Amino acid sequence: MKTSSDRLFYIIILMVFTFFALTFNPVSAVEHKSDYIEWVIDKEEIGEAYSSYIQLPNLTIDTYVADLVNEDINSRFLAVAEETNSKASIISEVNIHDDIISISIVCIRPPTSAGEEDLIETYTINYDITNDAIMPFGYLLLKNKIDYKTLCAEVNSKLRDLDGNCNVNDISDFWIDKDGNFVVLVDAFSYPSASESKQFICYYNLDKRELVWPGDAK
Amino acid sequence: MSKVKKVFFALTLLILAACTPALESVNKTANNADNPATVAPQQIESEYLQWLINEEGTFDSSSFVFQIPEITIDSYVVDCINEEIKSRFLKPALTFMEDPFMDIQIKTACFIDDKIISLKILQTETGYGTDGDIYTVNYSIEHDSILPFSYVLQKEKITYQELMQDINDKFKSQNCRYLKASSFYIDKNGSTIIVITSLDHNPEIEPWKHLFYYNVSNKEIVKSD
């Protein structure tokens, strides 16, 4: 017969196990939406000088449009994901709000030569489960009751607060973060007067009205 | 153009922005004999598309072309597409009517059959820094969804890597930086065209955003028109 101290011991063991499982498994930090999402690749490679995470989601929904979504993701990232020792990280986030599956993928590749910066590729797609449709950028505009030109001006103003020589290059993609915030993908460039212009990617959290950088968005 | 006509035209645009009226009313304005500064430059023969505004002419000393369409299919996805078109292009048209200090063109190219509506809208101004603001959308009538880039891969039976390699090879000699295959559309001949943007910056001058079009079928590049 178990004594109360035995029960306490088992409870403590269970709590310690749960703590370690949640803390030290990096994949558990990503929400798995098992009904609609499967992970084509979900692995971690730890090297001596680097660690890389590869997480590539696909929709489990069997329709023509969902197939197009999966092909869109796989065609861009699967080759990089399957490359061994590529040192690339592919970090994905999948969130579901209002029946929209929102997928954000950031692929970070280390520079091929000294002095260069990481190559960052971003990708987003938003799939409406109920209507079996990929949602256009106008969905963000309608939902947030914001005008496209006003949005561009707002992002431009935020960029120039950081650096006076920054400009929006293109705004046409978005995703929805885990808190349900609409996040705009911003393709921007800086043009320092003494050197060549440089293109960069950042996010604009429309609900918080703040710029976020890839990698800090989670 | 007289002040009365100027106010009339600006009011028409304002009403368009607010109510999104039908093509017929816009064409009536364009064909109005009392309004000789404007003509209807292009017709669309499709039940799926109509003009929000379809006029060209001169305003004070500046010229304008406004071809701003909307899709007439009753769906939420289409509502979202139309919202973006209005939001991106109707406002500059209004701004021009308030202060016509430069020439402006908002031109639409479209491909429509029973299965797909493909639109390219390009806004160019006499200014500096860019070949223009381009918007493309490809809407599947059959599936009531926009079509992602993978549609091109299926249609053209090519992999993403092969396509990007082809594009990069074509641009090797052109000294372009930050090449980005940003979107696609179907042209009037049914060819798939990839829109490519690049950014050039000589430190002595302002940066310039270039637009190129890559025809996937014949693998040719066309510079922005």
mmCIF file of C-alpha atoms in Angstrom, chain A residues 64-65 67-69 71-72 74-77 79-80 121 123 125 128 131-139 141-143 146-150 169-173 187 189-199, chain B residues 76-77 79-81 83-84 86-89 91-92 123 133-135 137 140 143-151 153-154 158-161 177-182 197-204 206-207 209:
data_model
loop_
_atom_site.group_PDB
_atom_site.id
_atom_site.type_symbol
_atom_site.label_atom_id
_atom_site.label_comp_id
_atom_site.label_asym_id
_atom_site.label_seq_id
_atom_site.Cartn_x
_atom_site.Cartn_y
_atom_site.Cartn_z
ATOM 1 C CA TYR A 64 -6.246 21.419 -54.369
ATOM 2 C CA VAL A 65 -5.605 24.733 -52.582
ATOM 3 C CA ASP A 67 -1.809 21.060 -51.921
ATOM 4 C CA LEU A 68 -0.704 24.345 -53.517
ATOM 5 C CA VAL A 69 0.175 25.699 -50.059
ATOM 6 C CA GLU A 71 4.007 22.765 -52.660
ATOM 7 C CA ASP A 72 4.682 26.457 -52.119
ATOM 8 C CA ASN A 74 8.239 22.538 -49.934
ATOM 9 C CA SER A 75 9.463 23.951 -53.246
ATOM 10 C CA ARG A 76 11.219 26.801 -51.437
ATOM 11 C CA PHE A 77 12.576 25.104 -48.345
ATOM 12 C CA ALA A 79 15.937 21.164 -50.578
ATOM 13 C CA VAL A 80 17.648 23.378 -47.974
ATOM 14 C CA GLU A 121 14.656 34.468 -46.297
ATOM 15 C CA TYR A 123 7.885 33.428 -46.076
ATOM 16 C CA ILE A 125 0.991 32.236 -46.022
ATOM 17 C CA ASP A 128 -8.714 29.862 -44.478
ATOM 18 C CA ASN A 131 -13.459 28.471 -47.162
ATOM 19 C CA ASP A 132 -10.473 26.401 -48.333
ATOM 20 C CA ALA A 133 -8.770 29.544 -49.601
ATOM 21 C CA ILE A 134 -5.462 31.365 -49.401
ATOM 22 C CA MET A 135 -6.116 34.819 -48.033
ATOM 23 C CA PRO A 136 -4.758 37.876 -49.856
ATOM 24 C CA PHE A 137 -3.143 40.906 -48.196
ATOM 25 C CA GLY A 138 -6.477 42.706 -48.398
ATOM 26 C CA TYR A 139 -7.677 40.400 -45.591
ATOM 27 C CA LEU A 141 -6.553 45.609 -44.540
ATOM 28 C CA LEU A 142 -10.221 44.694 -44.136
ATOM 29 C CA LYS A 143 -9.802 43.110 -40.708
ATOM 30 C CA ILE A 146 -6.560 50.280 -42.415
ATOM 31 C CA ASP A 147 -5.735 51.825 -45.758
ATOM 32 C CA TYR A 148 -2.719 50.421 -47.659
ATOM 33 C CA LYS A 149 -1.070 53.804 -48.182
ATOM 34 C CA THR A 150 -1.641 54.747 -44.534
ATOM 35 C CA ASN A 169 10.523 48.724 -50.534
ATOM 36 C CA ASP A 170 7.492 46.458 -50.540
ATOM 37 C CA ILE A 171 4.662 45.447 -48.243
ATOM 38 C CA SER A 172 2.524 42.584 -49.503
ATOM 39 C CA ASP A 173 2.670 39.696 -47.021
ATOM 40 C CA ASP A 187 10.830 44.537 -47.286
ATOM 41 C CA PHE A 189 16.209 49.224 -47.511
ATOM 42 C CA SER A 190 18.630 51.656 -45.981
ATOM 43 C CA TYR A 191 20.696 54.034 -48.072
ATOM 44 C CA PRO A 192 23.567 55.515 -46.113
ATOM 45 C CA SER A 193 24.954 58.473 -48.013
ATOM 46 C CA ALA A 194 28.537 57.224 -48.003
ATOM 47 C CA SER A 195 27.951 53.611 -48.996
ATOM 48 C CA GLU A 196 25.713 51.417 -51.110
ATOM 49 C CA SER A 197 22.117 50.729 -50.169
ATOM 50 C CA LYS A 198 21.276 47.599 -48.229
ATOM 51 C CA GLN A 199 18.059 45.645 -48.345
ATOM 52 C CA TYR B 76 -15.065 37.253 -49.220
ATOM 53 C CA VAL B 77 -11.711 36.530 -50.886
ATOM 54 C CA ASP B 79 -13.779 41.476 -51.271
ATOM 55 C CA CYS B 80 -10.262 41.336 -49.821
ATOM 56 C CA ILE B 81 -8.664 41.627 -53.281
ATOM 57 C CA GLU B 83 -10.128 46.275 -50.923
ATOM 58 C CA GLU B 84 -6.405 46.127 -51.631
ATOM 59 C CA LYS B 86 -8.963 50.366 -53.986
ATOM 60 C CA SER B 87 -6.672 51.015 -51.061
ATOM 61 C CA ARG B 88 -3.501 51.000 -53.169
ATOM 62 C CA PHE B 89 -4.626 52.806 -56.293
ATOM 63 C CA LYS B 91 -6.089 57.040 -53.115
ATOM 64 C CA PRO B 92 -3.243 58.173 -55.439
ATOM 65 C CA GLN B 123 1.397 52.809 -61.044
ATOM 66 C CA ASP B 133 4.401 50.438 -57.698
ATOM 67 C CA ILE B 134 3.250 47.058 -58.978
ATOM 68 C CA TYR B 135 0.433 44.833 -57.753
ATOM 69 C CA VAL B 137 -3.083 38.969 -58.100
ATOM 70 C CA SER B 140 -8.949 31.002 -59.107
ATOM 71 C CA HIS B 143 -11.511 27.355 -56.116
ATOM 72 C CA ASP B 144 -12.378 30.856 -54.832
ATOM 73 C CA SER B 145 -8.818 31.418 -53.680
ATOM 74 C CA ILE B 146 -5.782 33.388 -54.658
ATOM 75 C CA LEU B 147 -3.074 31.259 -56.242
ATOM 76 C CA PRO B 148 0.404 31.103 -54.721
ATOM 77 C CA PHE B 149 3.726 30.897 -56.545
ATOM 78 C CA SER B 150 3.540 27.091 -56.651
ATOM 79 C CA TYR B 151 0.789 27.502 -59.263
ATOM 80 C CA LEU B 153 5.595 25.628 -60.935
ATOM 81 C CA GLN B 154 2.625 23.356 -61.670
ATOM 82 C CA ILE B 158 9.432 23.502 -63.449
ATOM 83 C CA THR B 159 10.954 23.365 -59.967
ATOM 84 C CA TYR B 160 11.478 26.455 -57.837
ATOM 85 C CA GLN B 161 15.240 25.907 -57.902
ATOM 86 C CA ARG B 177 21.432 43.670 -56.666
ATOM 87 C CA TYR B 178 18.852 42.198 -54.327
ATOM 88 C CA LEU B 179 16.973 40.372 -57.068
ATOM 89 C CA LYS B 180 13.598 39.198 -55.871
ATOM 90 C CA ALA B 181 11.018 37.196 -57.810
ATOM 91 C CA SER B 182 8.233 38.918 -55.985
ATOM 92 C CA THR B 197 12.454 43.650 -58.449
ATOM 93 C CA SER B 198 16.001 44.816 -57.868
ATOM 94 C CA LEU B 199 17.575 47.645 -55.971
ATOM 95 C CA ASP B 200 20.418 49.717 -57.381
ATOM 96 C CA HIS B 201 22.339 52.234 -55.428
ATOM 97 C CA ASN B 202 25.298 54.179 -56.555
ATOM 98 C CA PRO B 203 26.329 56.070 -53.374
ATOM 99 C CA GLU B 204 26.480 59.293 -55.373
ATOM 100 C CA GLU B 206 19.555 58.086 -54.750
ATOM 101 C CA PRO B 207 18.662 54.351 -54.721
ATOM 102 C CA LYS B 209 13.948 50.207 -57.429
#
